[in-house]
Every structure is written in C-alpha cells, then in structure tokens.
Amino acid sequence: MATRLPAQDLHRARAFYAEKLGLEPAEERPGGLLYRCAEGTFALFASTGAPSGTHTQMGWDVDDIDATVADLRSRGVEFEDVNLPGRTVDGITTVSGNYPSTGTGERAVWFRDSEGNMLGIGQGVR
C-alpha cells in the first residue's frame, strides 16, 4: 500500500518535507514526488484540489515519540491541539485502546503539512 497526498504547490510541499521532516524524494516525475520510508512509500502529487484536513491522511509509527516531537519542534513543526478523549501532556495525547498487535493504547500527535494534509505520529503503549 502507498499513500497519495495532494499538493497545490509541489515546490512548497517539497521544501516543507525537506526542511521540517528531513525527507527527500527518492524519485520524481512531472507533477509528482515519491518518498520511501522504512515500511512503505508515499507520494505528493500536484493537484488543484485541497485536502479536507479533518482527519489523519497519513501517519508514522515511531519508537520514541518524545524525541521525535522534540526534533520536529526544533525544525519548526507546529502540532495541532486535538479534542480527543485521553490525557494530553506537552502536546502528546495518550489514547486508550489500540490494535492488539500494537499495544493497549497509543501516544500520538498531529500536524499539517504546507498543503493542509493532516499527518500523525504515534507510539504504541505496551
């Protein structure tokens, strides 16, 4: 499976992913950028449409969400305030319940890219 995210300005999106997330495209084509992650790919594609931004469109699982959030904050990523059941500390929300293979809950944060796509980062609670 691979995620596709719309970008109204592909140049601006490329800069965001490079500067804020430290990601460079593995491949390019006219109107598109392909990124490879540890366990999958995602592509940004030029689009005149805009994402709703009302739900998580793509997420990453990490081993240390505290370190990841600190690193991204130092790069200027601004995290969303979310209204979910659970406890929020320093912007990280702890949500109970998860898929059995990933733990009993999840610690998570959300942010938007330069194009308004809602992205998430999570760490399972064991």
XYZ file of C-alpha atoms in Angstrom, residues 37-83:
47
model
C 10.053 5.273 4.329
C 11.172 2.271 6.353
C 7.982 0.342 5.638
C 6.228 1.943 2.698
C 6.016 4.849 0.331
C 4.022 7.998 -0.088
C 3.703 10.372 -2.987
C 2.900 14.037 -3.262
C 1.075 14.888 -6.456
C 0.256 18.240 -7.999
C -3.460 18.902 -7.597
C -5.827 21.835 -7.873
C -7.929 20.296 -5.099
C -7.321 20.760 -1.400
C -7.428 18.145 1.353
C -10.186 18.459 3.935
C -7.626 18.283 6.730
C -10.336 16.962 9.051
C -8.817 13.512 9.508
C -5.418 11.843 9.558
C -4.356 11.212 5.982
C -1.032 9.548 6.757
C 0.891 8.594 9.869
C 4.188 7.239 11.076
C 4.815 4.807 13.914
C 7.894 5.689 15.949
C 9.803 4.072 18.807
C 10.330 7.314 20.782
C 7.609 9.882 20.296
C 9.110 12.296 22.846
C 12.405 12.508 20.925
C 10.600 12.679 17.576
C 8.343 15.528 18.721
C 11.292 17.430 20.202
C 13.238 17.071 16.947
C 10.310 18.189 14.794
C 9.552 21.145 17.081
C 13.190 22.243 16.735
C 12.623 22.244 12.943
C 9.537 24.448 13.315
C 6.749 21.860 13.048
C 3.632 23.089 14.834
C 1.439 20.406 16.354
C -2.360 20.534 16.433
C -4.462 20.813 19.556
C -6.815 17.850 19.385
C -10.066 17.238 21.164
